[in-house]
Coordinates of C-alpha atoms and ligand atoms in Angstrom, one line a residue:
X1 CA 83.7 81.2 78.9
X2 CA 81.8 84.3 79.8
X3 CA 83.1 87.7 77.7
X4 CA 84.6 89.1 80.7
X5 CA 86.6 85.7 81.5
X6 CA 87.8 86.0 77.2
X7 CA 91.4 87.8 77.9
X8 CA 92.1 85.8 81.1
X9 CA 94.5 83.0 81.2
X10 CA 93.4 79.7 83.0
X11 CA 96.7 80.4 85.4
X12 CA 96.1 83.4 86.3
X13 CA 93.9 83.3 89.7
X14 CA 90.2 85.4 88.7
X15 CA 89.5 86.4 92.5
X16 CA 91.1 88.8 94.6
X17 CA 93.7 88.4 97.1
X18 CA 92.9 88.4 100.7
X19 CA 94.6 91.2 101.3
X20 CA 92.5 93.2 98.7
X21 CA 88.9 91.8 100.3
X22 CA 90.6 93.1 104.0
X23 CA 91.1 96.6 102.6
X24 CA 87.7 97.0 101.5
X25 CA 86.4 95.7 104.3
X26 CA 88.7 98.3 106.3
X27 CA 87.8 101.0 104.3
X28 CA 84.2 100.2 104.6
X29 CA 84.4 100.1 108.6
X30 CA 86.2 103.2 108.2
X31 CA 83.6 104.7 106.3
X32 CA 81.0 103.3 108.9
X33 CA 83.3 105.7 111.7
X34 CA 85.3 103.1 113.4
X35 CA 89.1 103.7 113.8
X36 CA 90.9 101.6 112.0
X37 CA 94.1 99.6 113.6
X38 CA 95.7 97.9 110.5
X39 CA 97.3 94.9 111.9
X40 CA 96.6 92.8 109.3
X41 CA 99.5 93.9 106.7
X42 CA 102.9 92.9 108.0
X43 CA 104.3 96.3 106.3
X44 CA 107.0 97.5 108.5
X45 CA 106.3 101.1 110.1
X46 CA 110.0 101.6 111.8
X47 CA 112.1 104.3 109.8
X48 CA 114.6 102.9 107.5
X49 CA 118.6 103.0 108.9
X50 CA 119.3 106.7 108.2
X51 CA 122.4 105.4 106.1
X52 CA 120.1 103.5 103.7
X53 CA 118.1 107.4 103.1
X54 CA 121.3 109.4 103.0
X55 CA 122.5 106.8 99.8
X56 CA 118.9 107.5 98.0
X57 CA 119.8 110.9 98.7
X58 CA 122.9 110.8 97.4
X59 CA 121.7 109.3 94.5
X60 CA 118.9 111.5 93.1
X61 CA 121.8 114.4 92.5
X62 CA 124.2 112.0 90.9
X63 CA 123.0 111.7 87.3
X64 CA 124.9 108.9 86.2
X65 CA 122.2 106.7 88.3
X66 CA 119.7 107.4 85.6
X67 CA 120.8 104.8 82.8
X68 CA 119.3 101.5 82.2
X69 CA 121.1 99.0 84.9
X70 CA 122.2 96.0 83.0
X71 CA 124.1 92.8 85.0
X72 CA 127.9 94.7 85.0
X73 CA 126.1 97.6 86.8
X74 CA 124.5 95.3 89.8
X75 CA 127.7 93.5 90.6
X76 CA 128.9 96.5 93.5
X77 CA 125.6 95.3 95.5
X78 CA 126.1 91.4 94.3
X79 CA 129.4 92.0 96.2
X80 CA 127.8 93.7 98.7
X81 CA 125.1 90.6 98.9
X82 CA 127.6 88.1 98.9
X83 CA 130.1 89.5 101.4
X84 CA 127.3 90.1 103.7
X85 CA 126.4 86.1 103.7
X86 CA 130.4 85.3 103.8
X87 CA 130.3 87.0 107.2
X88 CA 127.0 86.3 108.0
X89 CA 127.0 82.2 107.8
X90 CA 131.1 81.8 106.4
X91 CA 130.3 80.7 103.2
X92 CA 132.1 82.6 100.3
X93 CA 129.6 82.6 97.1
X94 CA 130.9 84.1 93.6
X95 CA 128.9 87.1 93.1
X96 CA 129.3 86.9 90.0
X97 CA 127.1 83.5 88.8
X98 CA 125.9 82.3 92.2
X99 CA 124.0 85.9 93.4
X100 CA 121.2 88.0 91.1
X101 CA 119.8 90.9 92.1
X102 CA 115.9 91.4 92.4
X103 CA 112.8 93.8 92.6
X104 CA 111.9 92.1 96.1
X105 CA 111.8 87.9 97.4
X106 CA 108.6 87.9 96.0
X107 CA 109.3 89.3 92.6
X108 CA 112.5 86.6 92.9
X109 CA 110.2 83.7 93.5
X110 CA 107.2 84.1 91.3
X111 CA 110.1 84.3 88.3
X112 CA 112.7 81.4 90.2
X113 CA 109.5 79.1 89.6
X114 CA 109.1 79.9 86.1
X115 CA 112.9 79.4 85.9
X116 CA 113.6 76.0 87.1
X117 CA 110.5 74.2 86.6
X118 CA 108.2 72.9 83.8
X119 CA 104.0 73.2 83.0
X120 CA 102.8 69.9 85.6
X121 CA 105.3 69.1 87.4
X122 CA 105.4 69.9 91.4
X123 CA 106.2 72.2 94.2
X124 CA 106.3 70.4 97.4
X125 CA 105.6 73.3 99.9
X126 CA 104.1 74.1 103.3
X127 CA 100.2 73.8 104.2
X128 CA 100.7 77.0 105.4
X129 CA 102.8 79.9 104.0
X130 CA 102.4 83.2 102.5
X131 CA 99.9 84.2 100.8
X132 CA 101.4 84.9 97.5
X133 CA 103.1 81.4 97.2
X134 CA 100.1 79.4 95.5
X135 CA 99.1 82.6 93.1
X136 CA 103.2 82.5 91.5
X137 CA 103.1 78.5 91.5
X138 CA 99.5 78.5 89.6
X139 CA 101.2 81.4 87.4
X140 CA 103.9 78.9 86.5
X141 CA 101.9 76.3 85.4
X142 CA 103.1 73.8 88.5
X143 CA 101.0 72.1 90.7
X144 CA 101.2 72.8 94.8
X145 CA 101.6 69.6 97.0
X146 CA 101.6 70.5 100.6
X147 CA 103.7 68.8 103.2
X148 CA 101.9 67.0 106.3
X149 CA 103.3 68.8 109.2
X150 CA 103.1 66.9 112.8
X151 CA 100.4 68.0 115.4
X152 CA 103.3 69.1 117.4
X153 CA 102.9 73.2 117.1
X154 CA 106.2 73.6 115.5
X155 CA 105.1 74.3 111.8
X156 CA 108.4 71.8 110.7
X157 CA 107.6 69.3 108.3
X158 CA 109.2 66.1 109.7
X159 CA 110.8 64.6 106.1
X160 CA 110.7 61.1 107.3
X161 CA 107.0 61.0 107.4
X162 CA 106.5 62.5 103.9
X163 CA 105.7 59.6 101.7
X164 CA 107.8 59.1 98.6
X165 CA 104.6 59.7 96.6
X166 CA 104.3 63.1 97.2
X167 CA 107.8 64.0 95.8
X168 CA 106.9 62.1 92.2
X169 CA 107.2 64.7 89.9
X170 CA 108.1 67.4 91.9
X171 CA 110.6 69.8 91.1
X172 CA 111.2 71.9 93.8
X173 CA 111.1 71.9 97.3
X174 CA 109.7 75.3 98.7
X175 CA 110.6 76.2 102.3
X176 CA 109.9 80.1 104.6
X177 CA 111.8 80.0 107.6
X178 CA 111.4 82.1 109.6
X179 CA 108.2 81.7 108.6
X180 CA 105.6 83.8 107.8
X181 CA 102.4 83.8 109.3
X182 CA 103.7 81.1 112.2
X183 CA 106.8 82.9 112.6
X184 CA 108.7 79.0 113.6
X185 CA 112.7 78.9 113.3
X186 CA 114.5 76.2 111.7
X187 CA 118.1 75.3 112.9
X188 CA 120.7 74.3 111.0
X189 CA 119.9 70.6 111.6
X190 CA 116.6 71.1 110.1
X191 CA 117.8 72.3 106.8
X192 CA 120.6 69.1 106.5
X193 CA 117.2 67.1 107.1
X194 CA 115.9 69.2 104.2
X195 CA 118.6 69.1 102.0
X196 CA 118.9 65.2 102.5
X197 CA 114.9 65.0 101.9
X198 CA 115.5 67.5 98.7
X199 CA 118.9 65.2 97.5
X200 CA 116.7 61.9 97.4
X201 CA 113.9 63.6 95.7
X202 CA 116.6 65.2 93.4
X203 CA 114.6 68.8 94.4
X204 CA 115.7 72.3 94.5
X205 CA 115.6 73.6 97.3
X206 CA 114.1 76.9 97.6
X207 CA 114.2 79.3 100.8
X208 CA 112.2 82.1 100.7
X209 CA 114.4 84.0 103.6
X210 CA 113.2 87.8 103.8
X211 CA 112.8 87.2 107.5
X212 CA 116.4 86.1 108.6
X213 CA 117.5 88.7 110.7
X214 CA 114.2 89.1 113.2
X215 CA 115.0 85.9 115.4
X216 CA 114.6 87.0 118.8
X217 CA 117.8 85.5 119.7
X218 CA 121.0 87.3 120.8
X219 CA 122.3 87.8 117.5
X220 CA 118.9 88.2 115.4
X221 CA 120.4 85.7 112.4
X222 CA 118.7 82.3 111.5
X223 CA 120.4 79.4 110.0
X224 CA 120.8 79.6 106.7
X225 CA 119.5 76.6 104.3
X226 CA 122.5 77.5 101.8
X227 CA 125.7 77.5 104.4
X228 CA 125.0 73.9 105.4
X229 CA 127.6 71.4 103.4
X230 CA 126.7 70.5 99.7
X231 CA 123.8 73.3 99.6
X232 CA 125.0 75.0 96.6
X233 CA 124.5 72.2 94.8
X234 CA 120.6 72.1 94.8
X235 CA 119.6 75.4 96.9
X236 CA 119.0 79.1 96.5
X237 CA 117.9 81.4 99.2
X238 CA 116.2 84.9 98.4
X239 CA 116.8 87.8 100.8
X240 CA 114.9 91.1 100.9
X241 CA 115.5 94.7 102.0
X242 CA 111.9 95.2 103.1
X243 CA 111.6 93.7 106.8
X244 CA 115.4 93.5 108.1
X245 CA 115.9 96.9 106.9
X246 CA 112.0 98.6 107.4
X247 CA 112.4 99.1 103.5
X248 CA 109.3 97.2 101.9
X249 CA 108.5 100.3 99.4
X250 CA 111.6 100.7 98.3
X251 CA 111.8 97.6 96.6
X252 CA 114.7 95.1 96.6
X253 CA 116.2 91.8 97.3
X254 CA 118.5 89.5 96.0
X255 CA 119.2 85.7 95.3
X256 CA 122.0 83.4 96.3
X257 CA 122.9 79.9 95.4
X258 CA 122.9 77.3 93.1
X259 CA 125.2 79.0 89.7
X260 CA 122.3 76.8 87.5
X261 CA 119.3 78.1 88.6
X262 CA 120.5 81.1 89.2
X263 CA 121.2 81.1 85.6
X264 CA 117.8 80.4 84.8
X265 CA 116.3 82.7 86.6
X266 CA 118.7 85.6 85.3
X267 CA 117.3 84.3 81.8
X268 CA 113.3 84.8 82.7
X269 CA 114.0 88.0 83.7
X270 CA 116.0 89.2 81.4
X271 CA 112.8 89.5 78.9
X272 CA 110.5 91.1 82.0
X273 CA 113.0 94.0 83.5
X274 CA 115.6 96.3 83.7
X275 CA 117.3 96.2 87.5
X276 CA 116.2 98.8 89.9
X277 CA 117.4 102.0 89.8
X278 CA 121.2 102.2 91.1
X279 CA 119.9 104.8 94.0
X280 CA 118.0 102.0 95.6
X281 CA 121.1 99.2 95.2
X282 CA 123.3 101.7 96.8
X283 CA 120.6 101.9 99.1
X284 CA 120.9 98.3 99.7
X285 CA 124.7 98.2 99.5
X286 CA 124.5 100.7 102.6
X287 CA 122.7 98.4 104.3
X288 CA 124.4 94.9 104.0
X289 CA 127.5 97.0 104.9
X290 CA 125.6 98.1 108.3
X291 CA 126.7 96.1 111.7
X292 CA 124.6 93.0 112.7
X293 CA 124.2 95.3 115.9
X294 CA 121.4 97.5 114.5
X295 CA 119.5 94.6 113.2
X296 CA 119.6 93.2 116.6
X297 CA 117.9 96.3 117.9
X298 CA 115.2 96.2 115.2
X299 CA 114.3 92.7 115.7
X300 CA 114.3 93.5 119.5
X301 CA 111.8 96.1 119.3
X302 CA 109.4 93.0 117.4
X303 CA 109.8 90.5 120.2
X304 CA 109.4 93.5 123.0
X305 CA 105.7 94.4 121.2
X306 CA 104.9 90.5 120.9
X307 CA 105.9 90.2 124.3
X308 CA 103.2 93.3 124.9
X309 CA 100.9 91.6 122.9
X310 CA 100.7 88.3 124.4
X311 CA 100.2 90.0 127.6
X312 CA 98.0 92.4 126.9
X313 CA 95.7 89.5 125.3
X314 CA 96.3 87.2 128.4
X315 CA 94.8 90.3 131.0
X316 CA 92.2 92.0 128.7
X317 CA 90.7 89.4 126.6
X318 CA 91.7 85.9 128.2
X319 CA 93.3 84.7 125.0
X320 CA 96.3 82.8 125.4
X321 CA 98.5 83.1 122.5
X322 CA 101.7 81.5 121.9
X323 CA 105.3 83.8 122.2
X324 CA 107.3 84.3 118.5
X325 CA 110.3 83.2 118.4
X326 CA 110.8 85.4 115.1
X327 CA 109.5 87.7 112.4
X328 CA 106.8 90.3 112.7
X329 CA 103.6 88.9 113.4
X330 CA 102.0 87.0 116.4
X331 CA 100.2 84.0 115.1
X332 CA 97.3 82.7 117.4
X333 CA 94.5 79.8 117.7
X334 CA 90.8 81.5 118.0
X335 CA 89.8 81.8 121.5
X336 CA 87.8 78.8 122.7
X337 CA 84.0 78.8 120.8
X338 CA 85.2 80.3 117.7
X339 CA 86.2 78.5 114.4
X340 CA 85.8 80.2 111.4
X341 CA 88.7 82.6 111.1
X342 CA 87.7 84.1 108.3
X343 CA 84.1 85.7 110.1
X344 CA 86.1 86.2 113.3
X345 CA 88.2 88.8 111.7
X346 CA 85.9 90.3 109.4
X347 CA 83.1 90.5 112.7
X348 CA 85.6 92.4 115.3
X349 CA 86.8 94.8 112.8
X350 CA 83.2 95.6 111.7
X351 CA 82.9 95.9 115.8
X352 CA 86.2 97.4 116.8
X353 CA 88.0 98.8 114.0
X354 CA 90.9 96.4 114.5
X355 CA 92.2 94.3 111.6
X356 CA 93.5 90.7 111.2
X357 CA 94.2 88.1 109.0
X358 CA 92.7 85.4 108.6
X359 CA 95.1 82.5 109.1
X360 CA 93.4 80.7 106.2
X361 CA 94.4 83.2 104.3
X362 CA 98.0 81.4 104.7
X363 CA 96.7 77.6 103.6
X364 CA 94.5 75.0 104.9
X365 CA 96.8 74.6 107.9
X366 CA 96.0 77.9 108.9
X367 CA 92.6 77.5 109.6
X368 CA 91.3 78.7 113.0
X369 CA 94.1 80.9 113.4
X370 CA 94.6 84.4 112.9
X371 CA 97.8 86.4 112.6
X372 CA 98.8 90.0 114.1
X373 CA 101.1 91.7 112.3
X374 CA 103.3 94.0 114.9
X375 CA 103.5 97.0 113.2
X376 CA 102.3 99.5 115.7
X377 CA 103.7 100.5 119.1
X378 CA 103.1 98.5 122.3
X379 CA 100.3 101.4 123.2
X380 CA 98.9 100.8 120.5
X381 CA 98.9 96.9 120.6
X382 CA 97.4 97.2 123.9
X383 CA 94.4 99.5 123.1
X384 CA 93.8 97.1 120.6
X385 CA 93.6 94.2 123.2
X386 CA 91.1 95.9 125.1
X387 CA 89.0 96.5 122.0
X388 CA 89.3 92.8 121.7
X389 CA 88.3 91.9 125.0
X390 CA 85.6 94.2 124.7
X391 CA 84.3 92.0 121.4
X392 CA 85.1 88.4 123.1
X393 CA 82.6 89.9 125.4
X394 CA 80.0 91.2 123.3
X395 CA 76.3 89.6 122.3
X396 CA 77.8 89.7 118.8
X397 CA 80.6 87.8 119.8
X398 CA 78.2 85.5 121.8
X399 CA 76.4 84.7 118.5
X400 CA 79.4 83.8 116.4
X401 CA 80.6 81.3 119.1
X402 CA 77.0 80.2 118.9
X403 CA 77.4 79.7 115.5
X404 CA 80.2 77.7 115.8
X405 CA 81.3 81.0 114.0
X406 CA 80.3 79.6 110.5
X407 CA 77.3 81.1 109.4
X408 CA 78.4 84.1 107.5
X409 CA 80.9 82.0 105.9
X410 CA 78.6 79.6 104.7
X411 CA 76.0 81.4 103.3
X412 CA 78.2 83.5 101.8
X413 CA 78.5 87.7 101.8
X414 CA 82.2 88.9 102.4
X415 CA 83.1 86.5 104.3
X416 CA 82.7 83.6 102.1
X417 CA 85.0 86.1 99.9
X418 CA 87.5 86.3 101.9
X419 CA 87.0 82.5 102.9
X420 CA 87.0 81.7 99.2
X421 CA 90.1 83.9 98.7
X422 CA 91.6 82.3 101.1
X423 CA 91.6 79.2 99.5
X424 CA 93.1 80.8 96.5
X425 CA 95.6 82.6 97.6
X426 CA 97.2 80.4 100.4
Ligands
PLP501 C1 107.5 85.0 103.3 C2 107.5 86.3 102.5 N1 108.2 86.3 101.3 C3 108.2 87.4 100.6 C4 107.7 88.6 101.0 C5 107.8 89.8 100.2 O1 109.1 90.2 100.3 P1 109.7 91.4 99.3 O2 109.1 92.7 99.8 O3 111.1 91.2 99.4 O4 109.1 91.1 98.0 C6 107.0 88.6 102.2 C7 106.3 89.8 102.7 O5 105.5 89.9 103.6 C8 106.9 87.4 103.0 O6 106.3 87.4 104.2

């Protein structure tokens, strides 16, 4: 072991997210004068509700907000949380052992892991999924085991076909729907598939959920894993402030479901952190108390600059992406020629100043993809189409398709960086 490798657990990952090698490679083609468009973080750049800044207002005068927050003093937004799913999906939860308050759904997961599952055993998960997912299941000491998904587009595992094999000595079954980077929707028909799949396997189910008011459907909400018949007996969901609510700085979330694991994962963090500060939960409390009606028009203004998007691509650059039917992001195969996902974005924002990421950045089924993130206006989005026709066009282009786009991967360089990464991190 080499001394700089001495102080370094064997779990914890030793190279750098993607996300880290796409800012330096941002900052250097800033440096080298391009303007950069950043749609390669999906960090939400609509303003918060104004109700959720008045509470944090509110809260910086009040100076009983300052304490420690122990369990008694997160039960106003656990109420909050649950009374918000019991009119959201029907389903009446005690806040009081089957909800917990967290930093964010991330924060929630990486510690839910270490929670309810031992050193070896399994997390059945997707082959694609956000990028933070195989880091926090590494962390725990549990081994990843991806679900085949059919060639059919829809990013659904189809349970029947998963042999029983896979499940041995697995522990929990790790679902994101809607999903990040592909953005598919599961029904509620999908999630009894899942929880029959999870019952069999005796698995918890697990759905990461930050996403589930941005369907671009009338009423913005997805099915919910935990309202479906017998879910709180092997099921917790984890919900998020950040993209709903356009609040991914100010950090917060929460869990719902099973009284167990909840119980577990109450007792792992107890030993890591106090709750956030009580100016953020009110924060939060302000928002689960705001009509579905405003989150409608949020995830409304996503599917209008998708719609742009897709557009825009078609006339300017001839790419033919697929329409979201959810979330943030627009996820896309290369255009015809190119396959290495990781050069193709690194290559047109060294060209054009306009960021990606590289769908292997979300697993080995996202390989030859890349993902948008919508976080600028449709103007904006458009520009950046043009810049992208621009680059399909280009000799530099010419030679990655000639390539097979693989070089620069290969022989290493950042690419291979972020292509290794990649393989890391999702
Ligand atoms: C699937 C998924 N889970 C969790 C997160 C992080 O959510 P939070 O800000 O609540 O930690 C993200 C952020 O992009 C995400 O895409």
């Amino acid at each position: 072991m080499s001394a700089s490798r001495r102080f370094h657990s064997r779990r914890v990952p030793g190279d750098k997210g993607v996300f880290a090698l796409m800012s330096e490679a941002k900052a250097a083609a800033a440096a080298a004068g391009k303007q950069v468009v950043d749609l390669s973080v999906g960090t939400p750049d609509l303003a918060p509700p104004p109700e959720a800044i008045e509470a944090l207002r509110a809260s910086v005068d009040d100076l009983t907000t300052y304490k420690y927050c122990l369990r008694d003093g997160t039960m106003p937004l656990l109420e909050a949380a649950t009374e918000w799913f019991a009119s959201r999906y029907g389903v009446r939860l005690d806040p009081a052992t089957q909800a917990l308050s967290l930093i964010g759904s991330q924060e929630g997961l990486a510690h839910l892991l270490m929670a309810v599952a031992d050193p070896g055993e399994g997390v059945l998960m997707l082959p694609i999924g956000y990028a933070c997912y195989l880091p926090a299941i590494t962390i725990a000491g549990l081994r990843p085991r991806f679900l085949p998904l059919p060639d059919d587009g829809s990013f659904l595992p189809d349970f029947d076909a998963v042999p029983a094999s896979l499940a041995a000595g697995c522990r929990a079954l790790l679902l994101n729907y809607p999903n990040n980077p592909t953005s598919a929707v599961a029904d509620g028909a999908f999630w009894r598939r899942a929880l029959e799949f999870a019952r069999r396997h005796d698995l918890l189910l697990i759905n990461d959920n930050p996403y589930c008011c941005q369907v671009y459907s009338e009423d913005a909400l997805a099915a919910s894993a935990l309202a479906q018949p017998g879910a709180l007996e092997r099921t917790v969901e984890l919900f998020s402030m950040a993209k709903s609510y356009q609040l991914g700085g100010c950090r917060l979330g929460f869990a719902l479901g099973n009284a167990d694991a909840i119980a577990a994962l109450e007792a792992v963090k107890a030993p890591v952190d106090f709750n956030q500060w009580l100016g953020i939960q009110r924060m939060g409390i302000a928002c689960l108390k705001l009509p579905q009606s405003r989150l409608v028009e949020y995830a409304q203004i996503f599917r209008a600059r998708a719609a742009a998007l897709t557009a825009a691509l078609r006339a300017h650059a001839g790419w033919e992406a697929p329409m979201p039917r959810a979330c943030m992001y627009l996820f896309a195969p290369l255009p015809p020629g190119f396959s290495d996902d990781a050069r193709f974005c690194l290559e047109l924002l060294g060209q054009t100043g306009v960021a990606l990421s590289p769908g292997s950045a979300f697993g080995p089924a996202g390989a030859g993809h890349v993902r948008f993130a919508l976080v600028r206006d449709e103007g904006v989005l458009a520009e950046a189409a043009r810049a992208i026709g621009r680059f399909l066009a280009s000799p530099e282009a010419a030679r990655l398709r000639g390539r097979g786009g693989s070089e620069g991967g290969a022989n290493g360089g950042p690419a291979a960086d972020v292509a290794a990464a990649a393989g890391v991190s999702g």
